[in-house]
GROMACS .gro file of C-alpha atoms in nm:
model
  169
    1MET     CA    1   0.926   2.080   0.267
    2LYS     CA    2   1.051   2.106  -0.090
    3GLY     CA    3   0.873   1.793  -0.210
    4GLY     CA    4   0.535   1.903  -0.068
    5TYR     CA    5   0.413   2.046  -0.397
    6ARG     CA    6   0.520   1.731  -0.585
    7TYR     CA    7   0.341   1.514  -0.327
    8ARG     CA    8   0.016   1.706  -0.379
    9GLU     CA    9   0.065   1.688  -0.757
   10VAL     CA   10   0.125   1.310  -0.754
   11MET     CA   11  -0.166   1.239  -0.520
   12THR     CA   12  -0.400   1.462  -0.725
   13GLU     CA   13  -0.295   1.274  -1.040
   14LEU     CA   14  -0.360   0.942  -0.865
   15MET     CA   15  -0.704   1.048  -0.740
   16THR     CA   16  -0.798   1.168  -1.090
   17CYS     CA   17  -0.678   0.838  -1.237
   18LEU     CA   18  -0.898   0.653  -0.987
   19GLY     CA   19  -1.199   0.858  -1.099
   20MET     CA   20  -1.213   1.057  -0.778
   21ALA     CA   21  -1.218   1.428  -0.714
   22PRO     CA   22  -0.882   1.543  -0.577
   23LEU     CA   23  -0.877   1.606  -0.205
   24ASP     CA   24  -0.733   1.914  -0.041
   25SER     CA   25  -0.393   1.819   0.093
   26ARG     CA   26  -0.088   1.972   0.245
   27SER     CA   27   0.255   1.817   0.264
   28GLY     CA   28   0.291   1.567   0.544
   29GLU     CA   29  -0.072   1.457   0.541
   30THR     CA   30  -0.168   1.095   0.502
   31TYR     CA   31  -0.397   0.965   0.229
   32VAL     CA   32  -0.584   0.647   0.323
   33LEU     CA   33  -0.730   0.421   0.054
   34ASN     CA   34  -0.976   0.169   0.201
   35PHE     CA   35  -1.079  -0.133  -0.005
   36SER     CA   36  -1.385  -0.355   0.016
   37ASP     CA   37  -1.172  -0.657   0.112
   38GLY     CA   38  -1.067  -0.477   0.431
   39ALA     CA   39  -0.722  -0.367   0.314
   40SER     CA   40  -0.616  -0.008   0.377
   41LEU     CA   41  -0.316   0.161   0.216
   42TYR     CA   42  -0.163   0.466   0.382
   43PHE     CA   43   0.033   0.715   0.168
   44ARG     CA   44   0.261   0.948   0.367
   45HIS     CA   45   0.511   1.214   0.271
   46GLU     CA   46   0.753   1.261   0.557
   47THR     CA   47   1.074   1.332   0.365
   48ASP     CA   48   1.143   1.544   0.058
   49GLU     CA   49   1.249   1.245  -0.153
   50PHE     CA   50   0.989   0.976  -0.092
   51ILE     CA   51   0.626   0.876  -0.058
   52ASP     CA   52   0.591   0.595   0.194
   53VAL     CA   53   0.312   0.339   0.149
   54LEU     CA   54   0.208   0.118   0.439
   55ALA     CA   55  -0.057  -0.150   0.493
   56GLU     CA   56  -0.142  -0.339   0.808
   57VAL     CA   57  -0.171  -0.710   0.732
   58GLY     CA   58  -0.286  -0.849   1.066
   59LYS     CA   59  -0.155  -0.973   1.397
   60LEU     CA   60   0.071  -1.271   1.447
   61GLY     CA   61  -0.084  -1.534   1.674
   62ASP     CA   62   0.119  -1.714   1.938
   63HIS     CA   63   0.016  -2.068   1.845
   64THR     CA   64   0.190  -2.080   1.505
   65ALA     CA   65   0.409  -1.773   1.530
   66GLN     CA   66   0.743  -1.918   1.426
   67ALA     CA   67   0.624  -2.116   1.122
   68VAL     CA   68   0.391  -1.841   0.999
   69LEU     CA   69   0.653  -1.572   1.050
   70ALA     CA   70   0.902  -1.773   0.844
   71ASP     CA   71   0.647  -1.800   0.561
   72LEU     CA   72   0.561  -1.429   0.585
   73LEU     CA   73   0.923  -1.322   0.575
   74ALA     CA   74   0.979  -1.551   0.277
   75LEU     CA   75   0.754  -1.308   0.088
   76ASN     CA   76   1.043  -1.061   0.109
   77ARG     CA   77   1.232  -1.275  -0.141
   78LEU     CA   78   0.983  -1.152  -0.401
   79VAL     CA   79   1.133  -0.804  -0.420
   80ALA     CA   80   1.228  -0.804  -0.788
   81ARG     CA   81   0.958  -0.544  -0.846
   82THR     CA   82   1.041  -0.176  -0.818
   83PRO     CA   83   0.963  -0.038  -0.573
   84PRO     CA   84   0.999  -0.341  -0.347
   85ILE     CA   85   0.728  -0.430  -0.096
   86LEU     CA   86   0.859  -0.563   0.232
   87ILE     CA   87   0.680  -0.759   0.501
   88GLY     CA   88   0.774  -0.658   0.855
   89LEU     CA   89   0.686  -0.730   1.215
   90ASN     CA   90   0.640  -0.485   1.500
   91ARG     CA   91   0.796  -0.691   1.778
   92GLN     CA   92   0.615  -0.501   2.052
   93THR     CA   93   0.262  -0.539   1.913
   94GLY     CA   94   0.294  -0.847   1.691
   95VAL     CA   95   0.138  -0.654   1.401
   96ILE     CA   96   0.253  -0.758   1.054
   97THR     CA   97   0.288  -0.478   0.796
   98ALA     CA   98   0.363  -0.443   0.428
   99SER     CA   99   0.555  -0.132   0.329
  100SER     CA  100   0.715   0.034   0.032
  101ARG     CA  101   0.890   0.361  -0.050
  102VAL     CA  102   0.855   0.544  -0.382
  103ASP     CA  103   1.101   0.803  -0.514
  104ILE     CA  104   0.881   1.112  -0.547
  105ALA     CA  105   1.084   1.251  -0.838
  106ARG     CA  106   1.006   0.942  -1.048
  107CYS     CA  107   0.655   0.893  -0.918
  108GLY     CA  108   0.334   0.926  -1.118
  109LYS     CA  109  -0.007   0.769  -1.150
  110ASN     CA  110   0.123   0.457  -1.329
  111VAL     CA  111   0.385   0.390  -1.062
  112LEU     CA  112   0.131   0.439  -0.783
  113THR     CA  113  -0.152   0.240  -0.942
  114ASN     CA  114   0.086  -0.051  -1.007
  115LEU     CA  115   0.211  -0.021  -0.650
  116ILE     CA  116  -0.148  -0.027  -0.521
  117TRP     CA  117  -0.215  -0.354  -0.707
  118ASP     CA  118   0.116  -0.501  -0.590
  119MET     CA  119   0.049  -0.398  -0.229
  120LEU     CA  120  -0.303  -0.546  -0.240
  121GLY     CA  121  -0.161  -0.872  -0.376
  122ARG     CA  122   0.109  -0.886  -0.111
  123VAL     CA  123  -0.137  -0.802   0.169
  124SER     CA  124  -0.377  -1.069   0.041
  125ALA     CA  125  -0.099  -1.329   0.031
  126ALA     CA  126   0.022  -1.236   0.379
  127ARG     CA  127  -0.331  -1.247   0.521
  128SER     CA  128  -0.377  -1.592   0.368
  129LEU     CA  129  -0.060  -1.711   0.543
  130LEU     CA  130  -0.175  -1.557   0.873
  131ALA     CA  131  -0.507  -1.740   0.836
  132GLY     CA  132  -0.324  -2.071   0.809
  133GLY     CA  133  -0.281  -2.102   0.432
  134ASN     CA  134   0.060  -2.206   0.306
  135ASP     CA  135   0.023  -2.183  -0.070
  136GLN     CA  136   0.345  -2.013  -0.181
  137ARG     CA  137   0.202  -1.980  -0.533
  138ALA     CA  138  -0.068  -1.749  -0.397
  139ALA     CA  139   0.194  -1.566  -0.193
  140GLY     CA  140   0.395  -1.497  -0.506
  141ALA     CA  141   0.102  -1.416  -0.731
  142GLY     CA  142   0.135  -1.044  -0.670
  143HIS     CA  143  -0.133  -0.821  -0.809
  144GLY     CA  144  -0.239  -1.032  -1.105
  145HIS     CA  145  -0.509  -1.219  -0.914
  146MET     CA  146  -0.636  -0.891  -0.764
  147ARG     CA  147  -0.699  -0.710  -1.093
  148GLY     CA  148  -1.007  -0.918  -1.168
  149LYS     CA  149  -1.178  -0.807  -0.850
  150GLN     CA  150  -1.392  -0.496  -0.843
  151LEU     CA  151  -1.270  -0.328  -0.527
  152ILE     CA  152  -1.463  -0.036  -0.389
  153LEU     CA  153  -1.231   0.247  -0.303
  154LYS     CA  154  -1.259   0.529  -0.057
  155ALA     CA  155  -1.003   0.795   0.020
  156ALA     CA  156  -1.006   0.994   0.338
  157ILE     CA  157  -0.800   1.288   0.444
  158GLU     CA  158  -0.891   1.524   0.725
  159GLY     CA  159  -1.243   1.387   0.738
  160GLN     CA  160  -1.308   1.420   0.364
  161VAL     CA  161  -1.427   1.104   0.193
  162LYS     CA  162  -1.452   1.048  -0.179
  163SER     CA  163  -1.528   0.717  -0.348
  164ALA     CA  164  -1.500   0.545  -0.682
  165ASP     CA  165  -1.661   0.222  -0.796
  166ALA     CA  166  -1.337   0.038  -0.870
  167LEU     CA  167  -0.973   0.077  -0.942
  168PRO     CA  168  -0.883   0.090  -1.311
  169ALA     CA  169  -0.730  -0.236  -1.436
   0.00000   0.00000   0.00000
């Protein structure tokens, strides 16, 4: 895979920016960043051109499925940011996800750290809606309300775990 070297380079730069020792990685492997609020972001490199970022939000309950799903999908209107973060539903499992795709050629630590904050904000907003909240202001707040939190970070790949005290603001 031609982009494999670039993927390792970008992920090493991100880990260094987060104050963590770079992990050994080969193209196609998944990096998992686990946060103290329960969110996990998965970074994958399955094509030469992109890094895919995915987060599981939670599971849609049957009792309020239609109304909650409408509110969750309304979060997709907030895609003015680049790269966009989209909320989706696995129809077979009912699991709600947030996902994004970053052009690897234009990717660096600033793009990824901003995407991490944006993803955490979107996951937080979606989880709030799943829990019965309906505050669209919180749903649209993005990462701004997350930056004040000190989130403990772990990264795991092939059984290796490194940690840092918090993400840089």
